[in-house]
CSV table of C-alpha atoms and ligand atoms in Angstrom, one decimal:
chain,number,residue,atom,x,y,z
A,1,UNK,CA,94.2,79.2,80.3
A,2,UNK,CA,95.0,83.2,81.2
A,3,UNK,CA,98.7,82.9,82.3
A,4,UNK,CA,100.5,85.9,84.4
A,5,UNK,CA,104.4,86.6,85.6
A,6,UNK,CA,105.6,88.5,88.5
A,7,UNK,CA,109.0,89.0,87.5
A,8,UNK,CA,111.5,91.0,90.1
A,9,UNK,CA,114.9,90.3,92.1
A,10,UNK,CA,113.1,89.0,95.2
A,11,UNK,CA,116.0,89.7,97.5
A,12,UNK,CA,114.7,88.7,99.2
A,13,UNK,CA,110.9,88.3,98.9
A,14,UNK,CA,108.7,90.9,101.3
A,15,UNK,CA,105.3,91.1,102.9
A,16,UNK,CA,104.8,94.1,99.6
A,17,UNK,CA,105.8,90.9,97.1
A,18,UNK,CA,103.9,88.9,98.6
A,19,UNK,CA,100.1,91.0,98.4
A,20,UNK,CA,100.7,91.7,95.2
A,21,UNK,CA,101.9,87.4,94.3
A,22,UNK,CA,98.5,86.3,95.9
A,23,UNK,CA,96.0,89.8,95.0
A,24,UNK,CA,97.9,88.4,91.2
A,25,UNK,CA,96.4,84.8,91.6
A,26,UNK,CA,93.0,86.0,92.3
A,27,UNK,CA,93.1,88.4,88.8
A,28,UNK,CA,94.7,85.3,86.7
A,29,UNK,CA,94.6,81.4,86.4
A,30,UNK,CA,98.2,80.6,87.2
A,31,UNK,CA,101.2,83.0,88.5
A,32,UNK,CA,104.7,82.1,88.0
A,33,UNK,CA,106.9,84.4,90.4
A,34,UNK,CA,109.7,84.4,88.2
A,35,UNK,CA,113.4,85.2,90.2
A,36,UNK,CA,115.0,87.2,87.0
A,37,UNK,CA,118.8,88.5,86.8
A,38,UNK,CA,118.4,92.5,86.9
A,39,UNK,CA,121.6,93.5,85.4
A,40,UNK,CA,121.6,96.9,87.2
A,41,UNK,CA,122.1,94.9,90.4
A,42,UNK,CA,124.3,92.7,92.2
A,43,UNK,CA,122.3,90.7,94.8
A,44,UNK,CA,123.5,88.9,97.9
A,45,UNK,CA,121.3,85.9,98.0
A,46,UNK,CA,121.5,83.7,95.3
A,47,UNK,CA,118.8,83.0,92.4
A,48,UNK,CA,118.5,79.1,94.0
A,49,UNK,CA,118.2,80.5,97.2
A,50,UNK,CA,116.1,83.3,96.2
A,51,UNK,CA,113.7,80.3,94.8
A,52,UNK,CA,113.4,78.4,98.0
A,53,UNK,CA,112.9,81.5,100.0
A,54,UNK,CA,109.7,82.1,97.5
A,55,UNK,CA,108.7,78.7,96.8
A,56,UNK,CA,108.3,78.5,101.2
A,57,UNK,CA,106.5,81.3,101.2
A,58,UNK,CA,104.1,80.9,98.7
A,59,UNK,CA,103.6,77.1,99.8
A,60,UNK,CA,100.1,76.7,99.8
A,61,UNK,CA,98.8,79.6,97.5
A,62,UNK,CA,97.0,78.2,94.5
A,63,UNK,CA,98.0,78.7,91.5
A,64,UNK,CA,101.4,79.9,91.7
A,65,UNK,CA,104.2,78.5,91.0
A,66,UNK,CA,108.2,79.9,91.2
A,67,UNK,CA,110.8,79.7,88.7
A,68,UNK,CA,114.4,81.0,87.1
A,69,UNK,CA,115.1,83.1,84.1
A,70,UNK,CA,118.3,84.8,83.1
A,71,UNK,CA,117.6,86.3,80.1
A,72,UNK,CA,115.5,88.9,78.3
A,73,UNK,CA,111.7,88.4,80.0
A,74,UNK,CA,109.8,89.0,77.2
A,75,UNK,CA,111.9,85.6,75.6
A,76,UNK,CA,110.2,84.0,78.8
A,77,UNK,CA,106.9,85.1,78.6
A,78,UNK,CA,106.9,84.5,74.4
A,79,UNK,CA,108.5,80.5,75.3
A,80,UNK,CA,105.9,80.6,78.3
A,81,UNK,CA,102.5,81.9,76.8
A,82,UNK,CA,102.5,84.3,79.4
A,83,UNK,CA,99.6,87.0,79.0
A,84,UNK,CA,100.7,89.5,81.6
A,85,UNK,CA,103.3,90.7,83.5
A,86,UNK,CA,102.4,92.1,86.7
A,87,UNK,CA,104.2,94.5,88.6
A,88,UNK,CA,103.7,96.4,91.8
A,89,UNK,CA,103.7,99.9,92.2
A,90,UNK,CA,104.9,101.8,95.4
A,91,UNK,CA,105.1,105.2,94.5
A,92,UNK,CA,105.8,107.4,91.6
A,93,UNK,CA,109.6,106.8,91.3
A,94,UNK,CA,108.2,103.3,91.3
A,95,UNK,CA,105.9,103.9,87.9
A,96,UNK,CA,108.6,106.0,86.1
A,97,UNK,CA,110.9,102.7,86.1
A,98,UNK,CA,108.4,100.5,85.7
A,99,UNK,CA,106.6,101.9,82.2
A,100,UNK,CA,110.1,101.8,81.1
A,101,UNK,CA,110.4,98.6,81.1
A,102,UNK,CA,106.5,98.1,80.5
A,103,UNK,CA,106.9,100.0,77.0
A,104,UNK,CA,110.2,98.2,76.0
A,105,UNK,CA,108.5,94.7,77.0
A,106,UNK,CA,105.7,95.7,74.5
A,107,UNK,CA,107.6,95.9,71.5
A,108,UNK,CA,109.5,92.9,72.4
A,109,UNK,CA,107.0,90.7,73.2
A,110,UNK,CA,103.1,92.1,71.9
A,111,UNK,CA,101.6,88.9,73.1
A,112,UNK,CA,101.8,90.3,76.8
A,113,UNK,CA,100.4,93.5,78.8
A,114,UNK,CA,102.5,94.9,81.8
A,115,UNK,CA,99.4,94.9,84.8
A,116,UNK,CA,100.4,97.4,87.6
A,117,UNK,CA,98.7,96.8,90.4
A,118,UNK,CA,99.3,99.7,93.4
A,119,UNK,CA,100.9,98.7,96.6
A,120,UNK,CA,98.5,98.3,99.6
A,121,UNK,CA,99.6,101.3,102.0
A,122,UNK,CA,101.3,99.3,104.8
A,123,UNK,CA,103.2,97.8,102.6
A,124,UNK,CA,104.5,101.4,100.2
A,125,UNK,CA,107.9,101.9,102.2
A,126,UNK,CA,109.1,98.0,102.5
A,127,UNK,CA,111.5,96.7,100.4
A,128,UNK,CA,114.2,94.1,100.0
A,129,UNK,CA,117.0,96.4,100.2
A,130,UNK,CA,115.6,97.8,103.5
A,131,UNK,CA,115.1,94.3,105.3
A,132,UNK,CA,118.6,93.4,104.3
A,133,UNK,CA,119.9,96.1,106.2
A,134,UNK,CA,117.6,95.7,109.0
A,135,UNK,CA,118.8,92.2,109.6
A,136,UNK,CA,123.1,93.0,108.4
A,137,UNK,CA,122.3,95.0,111.8
A,138,UNK,CA,120.8,91.9,114.0
A,139,UNK,CA,116.9,93.7,113.3
A,140,UNK,CA,114.0,92.2,113.2
A,141,UNK,CA,112.5,91.8,110.0
A,142,UNK,CA,109.4,89.9,111.4
A,143,UNK,CA,106.7,93.0,110.1
A,144,UNK,CA,108.0,92.9,107.0
A,145,UNK,CA,108.8,89.2,105.3
A,146,UNK,CA,106.5,86.0,105.5
A,147,UNK,CA,107.4,84.4,109.0
A,148,UNK,CA,107.9,81.2,107.5
A,149,UNK,CA,111.2,83.1,106.3
A,150,UNK,CA,112.5,85.3,109.0
A,151,UNK,CA,115.2,83.5,111.0
A,152,UNK,CA,116.5,82.0,107.8
A,153,UNK,CA,116.3,85.9,106.0
A,154,UNK,CA,118.3,86.4,109.9
A,155,UNK,CA,121.1,84.4,110.1
A,156,UNK,CA,122.1,84.3,106.4
A,157,UNK,CA,122.0,88.3,106.7
A,158,UNK,CA,123.5,88.5,109.9
B,1,PNS,O1,112.9,93.5,91.7
B,1,PNS,P1,113.4,94.4,90.2
B,1,PNS,O2,114.9,94.4,90.0
B,1,PNS,O3,113.3,95.7,90.0
B,1,PNS,O4,113.2,94.0,89.1
B,1,PNS,C1,113.5,94.0,87.7
B,1,PNS,C2,113.5,93.2,86.8
B,1,PNS,C3,114.4,91.6,86.8
B,1,PNS,C4,112.4,92.8,86.1
B,1,PNS,C5,113.9,93.8,85.2
B,1,PNS,O5,115.2,93.9,85.7
B,1,PNS,C6,114.4,92.4,84.1
B,1,PNS,O6,112.7,92.4,83.7
B,1,PNS,N1,114.9,92.0,83.6
B,1,PNS,C7,115.1,91.1,83.0
B,1,PNS,C8,116.0,91.4,81.4
B,1,PNS,C9,115.2,92.2,80.6
B,1,PNS,O7,113.9,91.7,80.1
B,1,PNS,N2,115.8,94.0,80.8
B,1,PNS,C10,114.8,94.4,80.1
B,1,PNS,C11,113.3,94.8,80.5
B,1,PNS,S1,112.5,95.9,79.8
């Protein structure tokens, strides 16, 4: 069974993430959306909140599950028999950042390949930080996050 992981902060999950997760599910037998700690970011939503939002958003999508992990992604990958780390790329700056992580993960967990999926042009400007800012000022985020979690995000961030 070919198992992949889509790791990230998901603070919160966006339509851009959703597109990458769905396309990864077309390629692999099982895809775990993994909420991982990014030591360079201070998240607004707790890991539990982020997992709950993702679980709602991916409900009904076959082969997709949700998990959380604090530690090195490479350790999770090795412990869970994962063959691919899937990342979405929106721009050349994303690539610079992801390329370095891919090389480090390749060294730490050679059992897994990093697979880059290019963002749908429609989602190229969508980011979690954009959504947090719009919602914090009372804006409408329904174009940027899955419909089932719009209300929860707006209520939580306003
Ligand atoms: O959504 P993000 O914040 O860009 O995702 C980055 C994330 C969480 C995937 C990355 O920071 C990560 O893998 N963190 C776990 C710790 C780790 O393995 N760091 C070394 C990466 S080479």
